[in-house]
Amino acid sequence: MKKYLLTALIAVFGMSAANAQFEKGTKTVNVKTSGLEVETLSGDGYSEREVYLGAEGAYFIVDRISVMAEFSIESEKEYDRDDAISTVHLGGGARYYFSDKGWFAGAGLLAYIDTAGERISAITGKIEGGYTWYIGDRFYVEPAIQLLKDYDTGASKVSPLTKFRFTTGFGIKF
């Protein structure tokens, strides 16, 4: 019984600590990873294996609204290729936190460079939603789902695609 009471107290204090996490002037750094994606290509094909690792920095310009910069690396092996395609993404975006409890929605743009030379100067639009769960005053875990849509700028040799990505982020607030 004491364990259940202690767990309940920690949960209540942990949620109440989140009330001050989304204030103007707050800075965060977040590392994200994903191994689960669902893709739809405009032609035939799908990804057999995908690894994603990203880092984000955010600054709250007003309460509950943050602007973000992102850097990420993605590697995927498609079913009809012997080699993997690796891309480096650079981008930015913004998020709105619906309440002081952590639910958010965001949008952004990513420009990427394909290390195989097939997707140069492509732009990806991103819409995301998720939850930021603070563990204490500074550290947090952030599960999210992202919808990514490629927009070909004419230099791409690969069909545009739409994908859903499930991510888990680990971050710190400054």
Coordinates of N, CA, C and O in Angstrom, one line a residue:
M1 N 0.8 -1.2 0.0 CA 0.0 0.0 0.0 C 0.9 1.3 0.0 O 0.5 2.2 -0.7
K2 N 2.0 1.2 0.8 CA 2.9 2.4 0.8 C 3.5 2.7 -0.6 O 3.7 3.8 -0.9
K3 N 3.8 1.6 -1.3 CA 4.4 1.8 -2.6 C 3.4 2.4 -3.6 O 3.7 3.3 -4.4
Y4 N 2.1 2.0 -3.5 CA 1.1 2.7 -4.4 C 0.9 4.1 -4.0 O 0.8 5.0 -4.9
L5 N 0.9 4.4 -2.7 CA 0.7 5.8 -2.3 C 1.9 6.7 -2.7 O 1.8 7.8 -3.2
L6 N 3.1 6.1 -2.6 CA 4.3 6.9 -3.0 C 4.3 7.1 -4.5 O 4.6 8.2 -5.0
T7 N 3.9 6.1 -5.3 CA 3.8 6.2 -6.7 C 2.8 7.3 -7.1 O 3.0 8.1 -8.0
A8 N 1.7 7.3 -6.5 CA 0.6 8.3 -6.8 C 1.1 9.7 -6.4 O 0.9 10.6 -7.2
L9 N 1.9 9.9 -5.3 CA 2.4 11.2 -5.0 C 3.4 11.6 -6.0 O 3.4 12.8 -6.4
I10 N 4.3 10.7 -6.4 CA 5.3 11.1 -7.4 C 4.6 11.5 -8.7 O 5.0 12.5 -9.3
A11 N 3.6 10.8 -9.1 CA 2.9 11.1 -10.4 C 2.2 12.5 -10.2 O 2.3 13.3 -11.2
V12 N 1.6 12.8 -9.1 CA 0.9 14.1 -8.9 C 1.9 15.2 -8.9 O 1.7 16.3 -9.6
F13 N 3.0 15.1 -8.2 CA 4.0 16.1 -8.2 C 4.7 16.3 -9.5 O 5.1 17.4 -9.9
G14 N 4.9 15.2 -10.2 CA 5.5 15.2 -11.5 C 4.7 16.0 -12.5 O 5.1 16.8 -13.3
M15 N 3.3 15.8 -12.5 CA 2.4 16.5 -13.4 C 2.3 18.0 -13.0 O 2.2 18.8 -13.8
S16 N 2.3 18.2 -11.7 CA 2.2 19.6 -11.3 C 3.5 20.4 -11.6 O 3.5 21.6 -11.9
A17 N 4.6 19.7 -11.7 CA 5.9 20.4 -12.0 C 5.9 20.8 -13.5 O 6.6 21.7 -13.9
A18 N 5.1 20.1 -14.3 CA 5.0 20.4 -15.7 C 4.3 21.8 -16.0 O 4.4 22.3 -17.1
N19 N 3.6 22.3 -15.0 CA 2.9 23.6 -15.3 C 3.8 24.7 -15.7 O 3.4 25.6 -16.4
A20 N 5.0 24.8 -15.2 CA 5.9 25.9 -15.5 C 6.9 25.6 -16.6 O 7.9 26.3 -16.8
Q21 N 6.7 24.5 -17.4 CA 7.7 24.1 -18.3 C 7.6 24.8 -19.7 O 8.5 24.7 -20.5
F22 N 6.5 25.4 -20.0 CA 6.2 26.0 -21.3 C 6.1 27.5 -21.3 O 5.3 28.1 -22.0
E23 N 7.0 28.1 -20.5 CA 6.9 29.6 -20.4 C 7.9 30.3 -21.3 O 8.9 29.7 -21.8
K24 N 7.6 31.5 -21.6 CA 8.5 32.4 -22.5 C 9.9 32.4 -22.0 O 10.1 32.5 -20.8
G25 N 10.8 32.2 -22.9 CA 12.3 32.2 -22.5 C 12.9 30.9 -22.2 O 14.1 30.7 -22.1
T26 N 12.0 29.8 -22.1 CA 12.5 28.5 -21.8 C 13.2 27.9 -23.1 O 12.8 28.1 -24.2
K27 N 14.4 27.2 -22.8 CA 15.1 26.6 -23.9 C 15.2 25.1 -23.7 O 15.3 24.7 -22.5
T28 N 15.1 24.3 -24.8 CA 15.2 22.9 -24.6 C 16.1 22.3 -25.7 O 16.2 22.9 -26.8
V29 N 16.6 21.1 -25.4 CA 17.4 20.4 -26.3 C 16.9 18.9 -26.3 O 16.7 18.4 -25.2
N30 N 16.6 18.3 -27.4 CA 16.0 17.1 -27.5 C 16.7 16.1 -28.5 O 17.0 16.6 -29.6
V31 N 16.8 14.9 -28.2 CA 17.4 13.9 -29.1 C 16.3 12.9 -29.3 O 15.6 12.4 -28.4
K32 N 16.0 12.6 -30.6 CA 14.9 11.7 -31.0 C 15.4 10.6 -31.8 O 16.4 10.6 -32.5
T33 N 14.7 9.5 -31.7 CA 15.0 8.3 -32.5 C 13.7 7.6 -32.9 O 12.7 7.8 -32.3
S34 N 13.8 6.8 -34.0 CA 12.7 6.1 -34.5 C 13.2 4.9 -35.3 O 14.2 5.0 -36.0
G35 N 12.5 3.8 -35.2 CA 12.8 2.7 -36.0 C 11.5 2.2 -36.6 O 11.4 1.1 -37.3
L36 N 10.4 2.9 -36.4 CA 9.1 2.5 -36.9 C 8.5 3.6 -37.8 O 8.2 4.7 -37.4
E37 N 8.4 3.3 -39.1 CA 7.8 4.2 -40.1 C 6.9 3.4 -41.0 O 7.1 2.3 -41.3
V38 N 5.9 4.1 -41.5 CA 5.0 3.6 -42.5 C 5.0 4.5 -43.7 O 4.8 5.7 -43.6
E39 N 5.4 4.0 -44.9 CA 5.6 4.8 -46.1 C 4.6 4.5 -47.2 O 4.2 3.3 -47.3
T40 N 4.3 5.4 -48.0 CA 3.6 5.2 -49.2 C 4.3 6.0 -50.3 O 4.4 7.2 -50.2
L41 N 4.8 5.3 -51.3 CA 5.5 5.9 -52.4 C 4.5 6.2 -53.5 O 3.4 5.5 -53.6
S42 N 4.8 7.2 -54.3 CA 3.9 7.5 -55.5 C 4.0 6.4 -56.5 O 3.2 6.3 -57.4
G43 N 5.1 5.6 -56.5 CA 5.2 4.4 -57.4 C 5.2 3.2 -56.5 O 4.7 3.1 -55.4
D44 N 5.8 2.1 -57.0 CA 5.9 0.9 -56.3 C 7.1 1.0 -55.3 O 8.1 1.5 -55.7
G45 N 7.0 0.3 -54.2 CA 8.1 0.2 -53.3 C 7.8 0.5 -51.9 O 6.7 1.0 -51.5
Y46 N 8.7 0.1 -51.0 CA 8.5 0.3 -49.6 C 9.9 0.2 -49.0 O 10.8 -0.3 -49.6
S47 N 10.0 0.7 -47.7 CA 11.3 0.6 -47.0 C 11.4 -0.7 -46.2 O 10.4 -1.0 -45.5
E48 N 12.5 -1.4 -46.4 CA 12.6 -2.6 -45.6 C 13.2 -2.3 -44.2 O 12.8 -2.9 -43.2
R49 N 14.1 -1.3 -44.1 CA 14.8 -1.0 -42.9 C 15.0 0.5 -42.8 O 15.5 1.1 -43.8
E50 N 14.8 1.1 -41.7 CA 15.0 2.5 -41.6 C 15.5 2.8 -40.2 O 15.0 2.3 -39.2
V51 N 16.5 3.7 -40.1 CA 17.0 4.2 -38.8 C 17.0 5.7 -38.9 O 17.4 6.3 -39.9
Y52 N 16.5 6.3 -37.8 CA 16.4 7.8 -37.8 C 16.9 8.3 -36.4 O 16.6 7.7 -35.4
L53 N 17.8 9.3 -36.5 CA 18.3 9.9 -35.3 C 18.3 11.4 -35.5 O 18.9 11.9 -36.5
G54 N 17.7 12.2 -34.6 CA 17.6 13.6 -34.8 C 17.9 14.4 -33.5 O 17.8 13.8 -32.4
A55 N 18.2 15.6 -33.7 CA 18.4 16.5 -32.5 C 17.6 17.8 -32.8 O 17.6 18.3 -33.9
E56 N 17.0 18.3 -31.8 CA 16.2 19.6 -31.9 C 16.6 20.5 -30.8 O 16.9 20.1 -29.7
G57 N 16.6 21.8 -31.1 CA 16.7 22.8 -30.1 C 15.5 23.7 -30.2 O 15.0 24.0 -31.3
A58 N 14.9 24.1 -29.1 CA 13.7 24.9 -29.1 C 13.8 26.1 -28.2 O 14.5 26.0 -27.1
Y59 N 13.1 27.2 -28.5 CA 13.1 28.4 -27.7 C 11.6 28.8 -27.6 O 11.0 29.0 -28.7
F60 N 11.1 29.1 -26.4 CA 9.7 29.5 -26.3 C 9.6 31.0 -26.5 O 10.1 31.8 -25.6
I61 N 9.1 31.5 -27.6 CA 9.0 32.9 -27.8 C 7.9 33.6 -27.0 O 8.0 34.8 -26.7
V62 N 6.8 32.9 -26.7 CA 5.8 33.3 -25.8 C 5.4 32.0 -25.0 O 5.8 30.9 -25.4
D63 N 4.5 32.2 -24.0 CA 4.1 31.0 -23.3 C 3.4 30.0 -24.3 O 2.5 30.5 -25.1
R64 N 3.7 28.8 -24.2 CA 3.2 27.7 -25.0 C 3.5 27.6 -26.5 O 3.1 26.7 -27.2
I65 N 4.3 28.6 -27.0 CA 4.7 28.5 -28.4 C 6.2 28.5 -28.5 O 6.9 29.4 -28.0
S66 N 6.7 27.5 -29.2 CA 8.2 27.4 -29.3 C 8.5 27.4 -30.8 O 7.8 26.9 -31.7
V67 N 9.7 27.9 -31.1 CA 10.3 27.8 -32.5 C 11.5 26.8 -32.3 O 12.1 26.8 -31.3
M68 N 11.7 26.0 -33.4 CA 12.7 25.0 -33.3 C 13.6 24.9 -34.5 O 13.2 25.3 -35.6
A69 N 14.8 24.4 -34.2 CA 15.8 24.1 -35.3 C 16.0 22.6 -35.2 O 16.1 22.0 -34.1
E70 N 16.2 21.9 -36.3 CA 16.4 20.4 -36.3 C 17.5 20.0 -37.2 O 17.7 20.6 -38.3
F71 N 18.2 19.0 -36.8 CA 19.3 18.3 -37.5 C 19.0 16.8 -37.4 O 18.9 16.4 -36.2
S72 N 19.0 16.1 -38.5 CA 18.7 14.7 -38.3 C 19.4 13.9 -39.4 O 19.8 14.4 -40.5
I73 N 19.6 12.6 -39.1 CA 20.2 11.7 -40.1 C 19.3 10.5 -40.2 O 18.8 10.0 -39.2
E74 N 19.1 10.1 -41.4 CA 18.2 9.0 -41.7 C 18.8 8.0 -42.7 O 19.4 8.5 -43.7
S75 N 18.7 6.7 -42.5 CA 19.2 5.7 -43.4 C 18.1 4.7 -43.6 O 17.5 4.2 -42.7
E76 N 17.9 4.4 -44.9 CA 16.9 3.4 -45.2 C 17.4 2.5 -46.4 O 18.1 3.0 -47.2
K77 N 16.9 1.3 -46.4 CA 17.2 0.4 -47.4 C 15.9 0.0 -48.1 O 15.0 -0.5 -47.4
E78 N 15.7 0.3 -49.3 CA 14.5 0.0 -50.1 C 14.6 -1.4 -50.6 O 15.7 -2.0 -50.8
Y79 N 13.4 -2.0 -50.9 CA 13.4 -3.4 -51.3 C 14.1 -3.7 -52.6 O 14.5 -4.8 -52.8
D80 N 14.1 -2.8 -53.5 CA 14.7 -3.0 -54.8 C 16.1 -2.5 -55.0 O 16.6 -2.4 -56.1
R81 N 16.8 -2.2 -53.9 CA 18.1 -1.6 -54.0 C 19.1 -2.5 -53.1 O 18.7 -3.0 -52.1
D82 N 20.3 -2.6 -53.5 CA 21.3 -3.3 -52.7 C 21.9 -2.4 -51.7 O 22.4 -2.9 -50.7
D83 N 21.9 -1.1 -51.9 CA 22.6 -0.2 -51.0 C 21.6 0.7 -50.2 O 20.4 0.7 -50.6
A84 N 22.0 1.2 -49.1 CA 21.1 2.1 -48.3 C 21.2 3.5 -48.8 O 22.2 3.9 -49.3
I85 N 20.1 4.2 -48.6 CA 20.1 5.7 -48.9 C 20.2 6.4 -47.6 O 19.4 6.1 -46.7
S86 N 21.1 7.3 -47.5 CA 21.3 8.1 -46.2 C 21.0 9.5 -46.6 O 21.5 10.0 -47.6
T87 N 20.3 10.2 -45.7 CA 20.0 11.6 -45.9 C 20.3 12.4 -44.6 O 20.2 11.9 -43.5
V88 N 20.7 13.6 -44.8 CA 20.9 14.6 -43.7 C 19.9 15.6 -43.8 O 19.7 16.3 -44.9
H89 N 19.1 15.9 -42.8 CA 18.0 16.9 -42.8 C 18.4 18.1 -42.0 O 19.0 17.9 -40.9
L90 N 18.1 19.3 -42.5 CA 18.3 20.5 -41.8 C 16.9 21.2 -41.9 O 16.4 21.3 -43.0
G91 N 16.4 21.7 -40.8 CA 15.1 22.4 -40.9 C 14.7 23.1 -39.6 O 15.5 23.3 -38.7
G92 N 13.5 23.6 -39.7 CA 12.9 24.3 -38.5 C 11.4 24.2 -38.5 O 10.8 23.6 -39.4
G93 N 10.9 24.7 -37.4 CA 9.4 24.6 -37.3 C 9.0 25.3 -36.0 O 9.7 26.1 -35.4
A94 N 7.7 25.1 -35.7 CA 7.1 25.7 -34.5 C 6.1 24.7 -33.9 O 5.7 23.8 -34.5
R95 N 5.9 24.9 -32.6 CA 5.0 24.0 -31.8 C 4.1 24.9 -31.0 O 4.5 25.9 -30.5
Y96 N 2.8 24.4 -30.8 CA 1.9 25.0 -29.8 C 1.6 23.9 -28.8 O 1.2 22.8 -29.2
Y97 N 1.7 24.3 -27.5 CA 1.3 23.4 -26.4 C -0.1 23.8 -26.0 O -0.3 24.9 -25.5
F98 N -1.0 22.8 -26.1 CA -2.4 23.1 -25.8 C -2.7 23.4 -24.3 O -3.6 24.2 -24.1
S99 N -2.0 22.8 -23.5 CA -2.2 23.1 -22.0 C -0.8 23.0 -21.3 O 0.2 22.8 -22.0
D100 N -0.9 23.3 -20.1 CA 0.4 23.1 -19.3 C 0.7 21.7 -19.0 O 1.7 21.4 -18.3
K101 N -0.1 20.8 -19.5 CA 0.2 19.3 -19.2 C 1.1 18.7 -20.3 O 1.5 17.6 -20.1
G102 N 1.3 19.3 -21.4 CA 2.3 18.7 -22.4 C 1.8 18.3 -23.7 O 2.6 18.0 -24.6
W103 N 0.5 18.3 -24.0 CA 0.0 18.0 -25.4 C 0.4 19.1 -26.4 O 0.3 20.2 -26.1
F104 N 1.0 18.7 -27.5 CA 1.4 19.7 -28.5 C 1.1 19.3 -29.9 O 0.8 18.1 -30.2
A105 N 1.1 20.3 -30.8 CA 1.0 20.1 -32.2 C 2.0 21.0 -32.9 O 2.3 22.1 -32.3
G106 N 2.6 20.6 -34.0 CA 3.6 21.4 -34.6 C 3.7 21.2 -36.1 O 3.1 20.2 -36.6
A107 N 4.4 22.0 -36.7 CA 4.6 21.9 -38.2 C 6.0 22.5 -38.5 O 6.6 23.3 -37.7
G108 N 6.6 22.0 -39.6 CA 7.9 22.5 -40.0 C 8.3 22.1 -41.4 O 7.5 21.4 -42.1
L109 N 9.4 22.6 -41.9 CA 10.0 22.2 -43.1 C 11.4 21.7 -42.9 O 12.1 22.2 -42.1
L110 N 11.8 20.7 -43.7 CA 13.1 20.1 -43.7 C 13.7 20.1 -45.1 O 13.0 19.8 -46.1
A111 N 14.9 20.6 -45.2 CA 15.6 20.5 -46.5 C 16.6 19.4 -46.3 O 17.2 19.2 -45.2
Y112 N 16.8 18.5 -47.3 CA 17.8 17.4 -47.1 C 18.7 17.2 -48.3 O 18.4 17.5 -49.4
I113 N 19.8 16.6 -47.9 CA 20.8 16.2 -48.9 C 21.0 14.7 -48.8 O 21.2 14.1 -47.8
D114 N 20.8 14.0 -49.9 CA 20.9 12.6 -50.0 C 22.4 12.3 -50.3 O 23.0 12.8 -51.2
T115 N 23.0 11.4 -49.5 CA 24.4 11.1 -49.6 C 24.7 10.3 -50.9 O 25.8 10.2 -51.3
A116 N 23.6 9.6 -51.4 CA 23.8 8.9 -52.7 C 23.6 9.8 -53.9 O 23.8 9.3 -55.0
G117 N 23.3 11.0 -53.7 CA 23.1 12.0 -54.8 C 21.8 11.9 -55.5 O 21.7 12.5 -56.6
E118 N 20.8 11.2 -55.0 CA 19.6 11.1 -55.7 C 18.5 12.1 -55.3 O 17.6 12.3 -56.0
R119 N 18.6 12.6 -54.1 CA 17.6 13.6 -53.6 C 18.4 14.8 -53.2 O 18.6 15.0 -52.0
I120 N 18.6 15.7 -54.1 CA 19.3 16.9 -53.7 C 18.3 18.1 -53.8 O 17.5 18.1 -54.8
S121 N 18.2 18.9 -52.9 CA 17.4 20.1 -52.9 C 15.9 19.7 -52.8 O 15.0 20.4 -53.3
A122 N 15.6 18.6 -52.1 CA 14.2 18.3 -51.8 C 13.7 18.9 -50.5 O 14.5 19.1 -49.6
I123 N 12.5 19.2 -50.4 CA 11.9 19.8 -49.2 C 10.8 18.8 -48.7 O 10.1 18.2 -49.4
T124 N 10.8 18.6 -47.4 CA 9.8 17.8 -46.7 C 9.0 18.6 -45.7 O 9.6 19.3 -44.9
G125 N 7.7 18.5 -45.9 CA 6.8 19.2 -44.9 C 6.6 18.2 -43.8 O 6.4 17.0 -44.0
K126 N 6.4 18.8 -42.5 CA 6.2 17.9 -41.4 C 5.1 18.5 -40.5 O 5.1 19.7 -40.2
I127 N 4.2 17.6 -40.2 CA 3.1 17.9 -39.2 C 3.3 16.9 -38.1 O 3.4 15.7 -38.4
E128 N 3.3 17.3 -36.8 CA 3.4 16.4 -35.7 C 2.5 16.7 -34.5 O 2.0 17.8 -34.4
G129 N 2.3 15.6 -33.7 CA 1.6 15.8 -32.5 C 2.2 14.8 -31.5 O 2.7 13.8 -31.8
G130 N 2.1 15.2 -30.2 CA 2.6 14.3 -29.2 C 2.4 14.9 -27.8 O 1.6 15.8 -27.6
Y131 N 3.2 14.3 -26.9 CA 3.1 14.7 -25.5 C 4.5 14.8 -24.9 O 5.3 14.0 -25.2
T132 N 4.7 15.8 -24.1 CA 5.9 16.0 -23.4 C 5.7 15.7 -21.9 O 4.9 16.4 -21.3
W133 N 6.4 14.7 -21.4 CA 6.2 14.3 -20.0 C 7.5 14.6 -19.3 O 8.5 14.0 -19.6
Y134 N 7.4 15.5 -18.4 CA 8.6 15.9 -17.6 C 8.8 15.0 -16.4 O 7.9 14.6 -15.7
I135 N 10.0 14.6 -16.2 CA 10.5 13.8 -15.1 C 11.3 14.7 -14.2 O 12.4 15.0 -14.5
G136 N 10.7 15.3 -13.2 CA 11.3 16.3 -12.4 C 11.2 17.7 -13.1 O 10.3 17.9 -13.9
D137 N 12.1 18.5 -12.8 CA 12.0 19.9 -13.3 C 12.7 20.1 -14.6 O 12.4 21.0 -15.4
R138 N 13.7 19.3 -15.0 CA 14.5 19.5 -16.2 C 14.4 18.5 -17.3 O 14.6 18.8 -18.5
F139 N 14.3 17.3 -17.0 CA 14.3 16.2 -18.0 C 12.9 15.8 -18.4 O 12.0 15.8 -17.7
Y140 N 12.8 15.3 -19.7 CA 11.5 14.9 -20.2 C 11.7 13.8 -21.3 O 12.7 13.6 -21.9
V141 N 10.6 13.1 -21.5 CA 10.4 12.1 -22.5 C 9.3 12.6 -23.4 O 8.3 13.1 -22.9
E142 N 9.4 12.4 -24.7 CA 8.5 13.0 -25.6 C 8.1 12.0 -26.8 O 8.8 12.0 -27.8
P143 N 7.1 11.2 -26.6 CA 6.6 10.4 -27.7 C 5.8 11.3 -28.7 O 5.1 12.2 -28.2
A144 N 5.9 11.0 -30.0 CA 5.2 11.8 -31.0 C 5.0 11.0 -32.2 O 5.6 10.0 -32.5
I145 N 4.0 11.4 -33.0 CA 3.8 10.9 -34.3 C 3.9 12.0 -35.3 O 3.5 13.2 -35.1
Q146 N 4.6 11.7 -36.4 CA 4.9 12.8 -37.5 C 4.3 12.3 -38.8 O 4.4 11.1 -39.1
L147 N 3.7 13.2 -39.5 CA 3.3 13.0 -40.9 C 4.3 13.8 -41.8 O 4.4 15.0 -41.6
L148 N 5.1 13.1 -42.6 CA 6.1 13.8 -43.5 C 5.7 13.6 -44.9 O 5.3 12.5 -45.4
K149 N 5.7 14.7 -45.7 CA 5.4 14.7 -47.1 C 6.5 15.3 -47.9 O 6.9 16.5 -47.7
D150 N 7.1 14.6 -48.8 CA 8.2 15.1 -49.7 C 7.6 16.0 -50.8 O 6.6 15.6 -51.4
Y151 N 8.3 17.1 -51.1 CA 7.9 17.9 -52.2 C 9.2 18.0 -53.1 O 10.2 18.5 -52.7
D152 N 9.1 17.4 -54.3 CA 10.2 17.4 -55.2 C 10.5 18.8 -55.8 O 9.5 19.4 -56.3
T153 N 11.7 19.2 -55.7 CA 12.0 20.5 -56.3 C 12.6 20.4 -57.7 O 13.2 21.3 -58.2
G154 N 12.5 19.2 -58.3 CA 13.0 19.0 -59.7 C 14.3 18.2 -59.7 O 14.7 17.7 -60.8
A155 N 15.1 18.2 -58.7 CA 16.4 17.6 -58.7 C 16.4 16.1 -58.2 O 17.3 15.4 -58.3
S156 N 15.2 15.7 -57.7 CA 15.1 14.3 -57.2 C 14.9 13.3 -58.3 O 14.1 13.6 -59.2
K157 N 15.5 12.1 -58.1 CA 15.3 11.0 -59.0 C 14.4 10.0 -58.4 O 14.2 8.9 -59.0
V158 N 14.0 10.2 -57.2 CA 13.2 9.2 -56.4 C 11.8 9.8 -56.3 O 11.6 11.0 -56.1
S159 N 10.8 8.9 -56.4 CA 9.4 9.3 -56.3 C 9.1 10.0 -55.0 O 9.6 9.5 -53.9
P160 N 8.3 11.1 -54.9 CA 7.9 11.7 -53.7 C 7.1 10.7 -52.8 O 6.5 9.8 -53.4
L161 N 7.2 10.8 -51.5 CA 6.5 9.9 -50.7 C 5.9 10.6 -49.5 O 6.3 11.7 -49.2
T162 N 5.0 9.9 -48.9 CA 4.4 10.3 -47.6 C 4.7 9.2 -46.6 O 4.6 8.1 -46.9
K163 N 5.0 9.6 -45.4 CA 5.3 8.6 -44.4 C 4.8 9.1 -43.0 O 4.8 10.3 -42.7
F164 N 4.5 8.1 -42.2 CA 4.2 8.4 -40.8 C 5.4 7.8 -40.0 O 5.8 6.7 -40.3
R165 N 5.8 8.6 -39.0 CA 7.0 8.2 -38.2 C 6.6 8.3 -36.8 O 6.0 9.4 -36.3
F166 N 6.8 7.3 -36.0 CA 6.6 7.3 -34.6 C 8.0 7.5 -33.9 O 8.9 6.8 -34.1
T167 N 8.1 8.6 -33.1 CA 9.4 8.9 -32.5 C 9.3 9.0 -31.0 O 8.2 9.1 -30.4
T168 N 10.4 8.8 -30.4 CA 10.6 9.0 -29.0 C 11.8 9.9 -28.7 O 12.8 9.7 -29.2
G169 N 11.5 11.0 -28.0 CA 12.5 12.0 -27.7 C 12.9 12.0 -26.3 O 12.1 11.7 -25.4
F170 N 14.1 12.4 -26.0 CA 14.6 12.5 -24.6 C 15.3 13.9 -24.6 O 16.2 14.2 -25.4
G171 N 14.9 14.7 -23.6 CA 15.4 16.1 -23.6 C 15.7 16.7 -22.3 O 15.4 16.1 -21.2
I172 N 16.2 17.9 -22.3 CA 16.5 18.6 -21.1 C 16.1 20.1 -21.3 O 16.2 20.6 -22.4
K173 N 15.6 20.7 -20.3 CA 15.1 22.1 -20.3 C 16.2 23.0 -19.6 O 16.8 22.6 -18.6
F174 N 16.4 24.1 -20.2 CA 17.4 25.1 -19.6 C 16.7 26.3 -19.1 O 15.7 26.8 -19.7

